PDB file of C-alpha atoms in Angstrom:
ATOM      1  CA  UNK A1290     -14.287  -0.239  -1.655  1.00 92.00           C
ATOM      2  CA  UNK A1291     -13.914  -3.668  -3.177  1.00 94.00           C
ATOM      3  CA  UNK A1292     -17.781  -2.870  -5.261  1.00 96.00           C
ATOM      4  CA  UNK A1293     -15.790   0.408  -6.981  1.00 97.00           C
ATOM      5  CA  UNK A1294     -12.462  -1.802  -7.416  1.00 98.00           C
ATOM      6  CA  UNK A1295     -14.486  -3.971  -9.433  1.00 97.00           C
ATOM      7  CA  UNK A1296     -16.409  -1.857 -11.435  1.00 98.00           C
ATOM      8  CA  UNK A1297     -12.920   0.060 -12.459  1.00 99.00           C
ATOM      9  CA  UNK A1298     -12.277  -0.341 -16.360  1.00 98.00           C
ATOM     10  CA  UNK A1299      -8.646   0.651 -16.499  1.00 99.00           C
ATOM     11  CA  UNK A1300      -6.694   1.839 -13.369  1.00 99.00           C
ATOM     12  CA  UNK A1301      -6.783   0.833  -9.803  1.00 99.00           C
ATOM     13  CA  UNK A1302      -3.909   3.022  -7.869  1.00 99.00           C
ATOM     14  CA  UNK A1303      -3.716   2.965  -4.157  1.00 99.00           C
ATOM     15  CA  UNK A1304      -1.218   4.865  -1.786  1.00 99.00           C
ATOM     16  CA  UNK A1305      -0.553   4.370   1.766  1.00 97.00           C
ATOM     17  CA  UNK A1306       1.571   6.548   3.889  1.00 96.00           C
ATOM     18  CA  UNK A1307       0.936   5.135   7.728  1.00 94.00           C
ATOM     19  CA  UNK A1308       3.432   3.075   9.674  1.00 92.00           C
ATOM     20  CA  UNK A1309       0.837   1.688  11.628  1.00 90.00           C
ATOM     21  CA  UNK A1310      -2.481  -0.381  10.475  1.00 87.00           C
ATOM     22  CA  UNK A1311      -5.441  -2.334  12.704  1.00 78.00           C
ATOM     23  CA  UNK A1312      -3.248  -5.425  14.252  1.00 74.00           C
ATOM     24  CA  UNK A1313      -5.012  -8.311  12.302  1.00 79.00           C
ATOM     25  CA  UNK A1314      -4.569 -11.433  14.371  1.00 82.00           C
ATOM     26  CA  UNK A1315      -2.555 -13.232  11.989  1.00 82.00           C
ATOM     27  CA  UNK A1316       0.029 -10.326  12.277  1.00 83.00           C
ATOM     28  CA  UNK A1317      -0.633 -10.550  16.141  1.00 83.00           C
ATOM     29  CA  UNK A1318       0.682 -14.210  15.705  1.00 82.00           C
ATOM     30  CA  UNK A1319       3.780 -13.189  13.607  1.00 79.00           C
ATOM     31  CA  UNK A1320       4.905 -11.042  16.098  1.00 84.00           C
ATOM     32  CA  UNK A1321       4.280 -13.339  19.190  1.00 83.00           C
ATOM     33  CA  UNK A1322       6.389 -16.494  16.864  1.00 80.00           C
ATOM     34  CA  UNK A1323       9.313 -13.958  17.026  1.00 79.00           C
ATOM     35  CA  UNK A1324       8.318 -12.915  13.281  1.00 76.00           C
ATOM     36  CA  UNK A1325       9.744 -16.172  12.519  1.00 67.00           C
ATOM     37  CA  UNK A1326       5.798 -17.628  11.133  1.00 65.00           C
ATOM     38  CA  UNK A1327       6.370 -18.931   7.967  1.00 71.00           C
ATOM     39  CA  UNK A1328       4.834 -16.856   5.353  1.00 69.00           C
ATOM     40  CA  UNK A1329       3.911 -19.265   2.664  1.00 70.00           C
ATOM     41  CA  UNK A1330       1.529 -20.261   5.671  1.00 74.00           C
ATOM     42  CA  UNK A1331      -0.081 -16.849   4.988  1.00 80.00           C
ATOM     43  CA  UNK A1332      -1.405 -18.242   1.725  1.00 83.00           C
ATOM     44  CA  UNK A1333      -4.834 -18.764   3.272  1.00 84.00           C
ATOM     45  CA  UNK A1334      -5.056 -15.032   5.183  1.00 85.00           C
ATOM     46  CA  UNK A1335      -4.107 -13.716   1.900  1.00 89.00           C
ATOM     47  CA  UNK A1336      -5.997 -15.839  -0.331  1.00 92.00           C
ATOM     48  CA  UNK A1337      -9.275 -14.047  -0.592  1.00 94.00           C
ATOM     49  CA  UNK A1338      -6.834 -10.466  -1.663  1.00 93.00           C
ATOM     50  CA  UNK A1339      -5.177 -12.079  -4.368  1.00 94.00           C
ATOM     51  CA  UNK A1340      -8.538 -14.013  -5.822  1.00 96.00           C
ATOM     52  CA  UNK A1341     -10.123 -10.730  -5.939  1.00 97.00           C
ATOM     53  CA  UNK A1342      -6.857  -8.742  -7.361  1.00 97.00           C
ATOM     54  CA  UNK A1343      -6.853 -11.793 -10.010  1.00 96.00           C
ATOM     55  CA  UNK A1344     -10.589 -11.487 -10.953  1.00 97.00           C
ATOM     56  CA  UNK A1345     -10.131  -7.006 -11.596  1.00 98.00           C
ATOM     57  CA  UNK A1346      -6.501  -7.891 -13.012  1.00 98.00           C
ATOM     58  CA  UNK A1347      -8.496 -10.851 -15.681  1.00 97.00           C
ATOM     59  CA  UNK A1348     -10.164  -7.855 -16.996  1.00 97.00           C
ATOM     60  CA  UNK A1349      -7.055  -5.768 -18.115  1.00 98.00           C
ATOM     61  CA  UNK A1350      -7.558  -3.267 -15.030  1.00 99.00           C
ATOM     62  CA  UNK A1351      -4.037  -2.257 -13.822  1.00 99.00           C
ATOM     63  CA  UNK A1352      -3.573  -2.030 -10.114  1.00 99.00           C
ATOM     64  CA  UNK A1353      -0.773  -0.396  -8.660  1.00 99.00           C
ATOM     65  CA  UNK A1354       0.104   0.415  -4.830  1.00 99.00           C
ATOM     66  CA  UNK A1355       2.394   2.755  -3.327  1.00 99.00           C
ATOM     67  CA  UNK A1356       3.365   2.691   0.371  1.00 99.00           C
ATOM     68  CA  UNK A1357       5.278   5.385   1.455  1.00 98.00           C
ATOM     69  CA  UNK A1358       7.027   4.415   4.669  1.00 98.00           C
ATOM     70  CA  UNK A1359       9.281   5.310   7.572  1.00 96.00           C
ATOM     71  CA  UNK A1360      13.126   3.382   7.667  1.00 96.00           C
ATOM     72  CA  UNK A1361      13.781   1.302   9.832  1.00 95.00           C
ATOM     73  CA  UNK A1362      10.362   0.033   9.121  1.00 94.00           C
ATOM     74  CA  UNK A1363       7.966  -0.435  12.029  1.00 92.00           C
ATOM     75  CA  UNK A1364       6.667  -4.232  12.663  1.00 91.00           C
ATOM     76  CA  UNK A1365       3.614  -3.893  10.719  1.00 91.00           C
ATOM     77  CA  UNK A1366       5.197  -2.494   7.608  1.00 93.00           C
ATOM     78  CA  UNK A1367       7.489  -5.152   7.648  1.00 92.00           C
ATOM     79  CA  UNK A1368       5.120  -7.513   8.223  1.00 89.00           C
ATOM     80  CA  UNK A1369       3.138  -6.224   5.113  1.00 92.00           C
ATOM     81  CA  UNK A1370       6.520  -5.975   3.326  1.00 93.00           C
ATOM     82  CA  UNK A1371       6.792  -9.434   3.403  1.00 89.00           C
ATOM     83  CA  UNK A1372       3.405 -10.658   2.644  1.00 91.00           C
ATOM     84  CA  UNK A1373       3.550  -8.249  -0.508  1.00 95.00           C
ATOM     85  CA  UNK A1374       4.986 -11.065  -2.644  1.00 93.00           C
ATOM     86  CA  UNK A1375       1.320 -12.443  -2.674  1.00 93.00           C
ATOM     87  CA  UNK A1376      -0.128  -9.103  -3.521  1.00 95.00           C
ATOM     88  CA  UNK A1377       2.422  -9.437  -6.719  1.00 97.00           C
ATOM     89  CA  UNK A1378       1.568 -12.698  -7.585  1.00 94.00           C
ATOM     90  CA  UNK A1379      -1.935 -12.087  -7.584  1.00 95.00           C
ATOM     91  CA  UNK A1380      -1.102  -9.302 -10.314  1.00 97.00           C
ATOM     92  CA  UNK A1381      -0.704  -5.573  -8.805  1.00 98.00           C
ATOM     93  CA  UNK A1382       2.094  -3.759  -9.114  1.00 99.00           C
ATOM     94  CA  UNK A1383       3.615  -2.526  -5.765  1.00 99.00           C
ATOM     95  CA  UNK A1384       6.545  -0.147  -4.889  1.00 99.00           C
ATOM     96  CA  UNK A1385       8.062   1.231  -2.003  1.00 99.00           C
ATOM     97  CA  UNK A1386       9.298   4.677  -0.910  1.00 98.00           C
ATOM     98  CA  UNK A1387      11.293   5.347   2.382  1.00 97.00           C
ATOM     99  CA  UNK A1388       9.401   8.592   3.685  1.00 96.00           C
ATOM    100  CA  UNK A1389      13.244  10.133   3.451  1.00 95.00           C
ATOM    101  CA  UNK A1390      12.852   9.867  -0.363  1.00 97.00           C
ATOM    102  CA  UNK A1391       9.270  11.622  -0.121  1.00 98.00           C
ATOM    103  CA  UNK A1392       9.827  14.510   2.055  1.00 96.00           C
ATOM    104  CA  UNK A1393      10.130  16.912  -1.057  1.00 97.00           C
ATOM    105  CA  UNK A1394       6.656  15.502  -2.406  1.00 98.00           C
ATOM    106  CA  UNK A1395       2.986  17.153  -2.096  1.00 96.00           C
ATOM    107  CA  UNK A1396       0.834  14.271  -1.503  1.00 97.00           C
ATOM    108  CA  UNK A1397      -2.952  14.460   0.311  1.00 97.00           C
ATOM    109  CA  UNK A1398      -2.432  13.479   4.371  1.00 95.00           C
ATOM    110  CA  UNK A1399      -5.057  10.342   4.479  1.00 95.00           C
ATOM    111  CA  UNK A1400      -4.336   7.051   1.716  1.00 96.00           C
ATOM    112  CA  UNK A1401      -6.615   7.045  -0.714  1.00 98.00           C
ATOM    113  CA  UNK A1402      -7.778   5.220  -3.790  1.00 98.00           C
ATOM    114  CA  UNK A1403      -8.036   6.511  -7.634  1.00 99.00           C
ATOM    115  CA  UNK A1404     -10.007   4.780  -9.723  1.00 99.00           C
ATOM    116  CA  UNK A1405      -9.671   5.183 -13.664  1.00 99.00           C
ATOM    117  CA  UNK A1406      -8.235   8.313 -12.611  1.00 98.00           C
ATOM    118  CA  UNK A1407     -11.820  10.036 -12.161  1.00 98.00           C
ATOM    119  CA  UNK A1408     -12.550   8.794  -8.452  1.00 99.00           C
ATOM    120  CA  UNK A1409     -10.612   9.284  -5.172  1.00 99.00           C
ATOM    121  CA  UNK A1410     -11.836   7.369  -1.919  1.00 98.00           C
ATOM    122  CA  UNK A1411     -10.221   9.083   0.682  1.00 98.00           C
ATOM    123  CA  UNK A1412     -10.293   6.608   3.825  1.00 94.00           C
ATOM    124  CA  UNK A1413      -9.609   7.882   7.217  1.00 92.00           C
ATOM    125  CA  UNK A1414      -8.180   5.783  10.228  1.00 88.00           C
ATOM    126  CA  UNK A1415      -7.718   6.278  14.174  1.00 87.00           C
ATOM    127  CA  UNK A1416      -4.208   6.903  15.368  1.00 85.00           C
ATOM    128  CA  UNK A1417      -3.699   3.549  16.491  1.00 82.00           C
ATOM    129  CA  UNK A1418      -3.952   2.368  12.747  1.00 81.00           C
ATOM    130  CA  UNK A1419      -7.832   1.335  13.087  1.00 82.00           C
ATOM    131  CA  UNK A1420      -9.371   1.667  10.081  1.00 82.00           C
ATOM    132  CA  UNK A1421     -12.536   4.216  10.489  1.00 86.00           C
ATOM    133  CA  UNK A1422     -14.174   2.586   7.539  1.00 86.00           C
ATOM    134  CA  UNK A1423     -15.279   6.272   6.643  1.00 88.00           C
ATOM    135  CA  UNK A1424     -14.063   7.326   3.153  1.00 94.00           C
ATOM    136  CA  UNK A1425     -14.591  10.595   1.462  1.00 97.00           C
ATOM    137  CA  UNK A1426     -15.519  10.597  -2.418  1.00 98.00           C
ATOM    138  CA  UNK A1427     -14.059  13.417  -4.434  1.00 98.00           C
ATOM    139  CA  UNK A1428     -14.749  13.269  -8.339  1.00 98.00           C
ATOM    140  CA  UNK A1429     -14.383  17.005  -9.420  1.00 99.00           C
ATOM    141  CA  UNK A1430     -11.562  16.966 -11.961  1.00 98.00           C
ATOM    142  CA  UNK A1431     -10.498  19.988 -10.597  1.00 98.00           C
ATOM    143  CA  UNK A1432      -9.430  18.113  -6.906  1.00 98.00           C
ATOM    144  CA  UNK A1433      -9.216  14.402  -8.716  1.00 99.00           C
ATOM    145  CA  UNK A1434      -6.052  15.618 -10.539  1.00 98.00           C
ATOM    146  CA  UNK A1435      -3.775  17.227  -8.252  1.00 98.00           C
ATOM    147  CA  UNK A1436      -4.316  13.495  -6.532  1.00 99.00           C
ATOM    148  CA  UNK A1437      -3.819  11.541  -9.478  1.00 99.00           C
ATOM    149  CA  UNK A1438      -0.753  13.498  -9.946  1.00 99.00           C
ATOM    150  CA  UNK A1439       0.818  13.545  -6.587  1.00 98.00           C
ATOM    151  CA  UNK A1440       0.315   9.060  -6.779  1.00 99.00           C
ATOM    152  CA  UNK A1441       2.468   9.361 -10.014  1.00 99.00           C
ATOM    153  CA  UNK A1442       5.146  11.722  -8.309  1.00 99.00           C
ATOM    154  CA  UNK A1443       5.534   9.100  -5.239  1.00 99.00           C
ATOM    155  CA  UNK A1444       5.256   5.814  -8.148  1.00 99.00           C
ATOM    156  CA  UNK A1445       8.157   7.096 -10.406  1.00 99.00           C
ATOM    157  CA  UNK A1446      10.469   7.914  -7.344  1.00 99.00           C
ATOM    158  CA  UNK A1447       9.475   4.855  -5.741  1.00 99.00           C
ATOM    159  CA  UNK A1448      11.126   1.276  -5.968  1.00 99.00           C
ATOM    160  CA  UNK A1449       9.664  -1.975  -7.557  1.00 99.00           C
ATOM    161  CA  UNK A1450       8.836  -4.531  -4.913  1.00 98.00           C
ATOM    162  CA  UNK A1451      11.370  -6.946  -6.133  1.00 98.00           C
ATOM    163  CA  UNK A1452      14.354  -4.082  -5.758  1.00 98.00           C
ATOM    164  CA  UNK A1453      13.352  -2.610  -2.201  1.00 98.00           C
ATOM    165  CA  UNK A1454      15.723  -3.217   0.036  1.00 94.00           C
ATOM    166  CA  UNK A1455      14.295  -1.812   3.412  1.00 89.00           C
ATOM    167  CA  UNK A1456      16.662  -0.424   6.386  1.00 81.00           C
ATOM    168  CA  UNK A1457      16.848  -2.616   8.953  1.00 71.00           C
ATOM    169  CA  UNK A1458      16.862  -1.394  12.214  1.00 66.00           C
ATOM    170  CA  UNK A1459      20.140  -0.877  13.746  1.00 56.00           C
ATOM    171  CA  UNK A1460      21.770  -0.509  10.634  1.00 47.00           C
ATOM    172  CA  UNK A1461      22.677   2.832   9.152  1.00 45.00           C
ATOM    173  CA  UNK A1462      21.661   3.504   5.556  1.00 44.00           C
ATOM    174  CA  UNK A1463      24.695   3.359   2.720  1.00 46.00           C
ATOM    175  CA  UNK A1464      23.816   7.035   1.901  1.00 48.00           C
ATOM    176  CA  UNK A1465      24.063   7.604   6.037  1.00 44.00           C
ATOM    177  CA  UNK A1466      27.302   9.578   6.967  1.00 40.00           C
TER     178      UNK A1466
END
């Protein structure tokens, strides 16, 4: 993924729609402290994402990222919920929408990739979250659009980073009657 990233020339979008990912030790570790870790401590596990973000970003390429999640949020999307201020810094654009918002919307069932809106990479993963590293190229127009359009459905309903204010577990939502 990270060779076609690099050779975008415009757009980068990315959605995810699983609750669940591969348990990376580092997130093993946050859960063990009592997901007390300090995060700025992260800087290092996440170093490598945002140098590479900030090398496509350098060349005017817009990345964006869309997660489309379950409230309350499981562990490992809060964990990545609150490592996603390094994704920001690093220069991509990320939002959040709580799969309650996104019920109404017609989106593929696997995350994918779009790149300069003329290549999706499909990418597949086990139920436990494990990444299959098996992706599936699609760059007929006639199937690349329908995708490109669903990603902008989900990115103008969702909510900016900076605004998303997860449910916490336990707590009903303000809309909740």
């Amino acid at each position: 993924m990270e060779t076609l990233i690099r050779e975008a020339r415009h757009s980068v979008v990315h959605l995810e729609q699983r609750d669940e990912y591969s348990a990376e030790p580092e997130y093993l570790g946050w859960l063990e402290a009592g997901k007390r870790t300090d995060l700025r401590a992260m800087g290092a596990y996440m170093a490598p994402w945002k140098e590479f973000v900030g090398e496509v970003t350098a060349k005017g390429v817009v990345m964006r990222r869309a997660r489309i999640v379950s409230e309350p949020l499981s562990d490992y999307i809060e964990w990545e919920h609150a490592l996603t201020e390094f994704n920001v810094e690093a220069g991509e654009q990320v939002r959040w929408l709580s799969r309650r918002d996104a019920y109404d919307l017609l989106t593929p069932t696997a995350d994918f990739y779009v790149i300069d809106s003329q290549l999706v990479a499909f990418n597949f993963n086990a139920g436990d979250g494990t990444s299959l590293r098996e992706y599936e190229y699609v760059s007929d127009p006639v199937r690349v659009g329908p995708v490109v359009a669903s990603f902008e459905q989900v990115w103008n309903r969702a909510v900016d980073h900076a605004d998303y204010k997860p449910a916490r577990r336990g707590l009903l939502s303000p809309d909740a009657t």
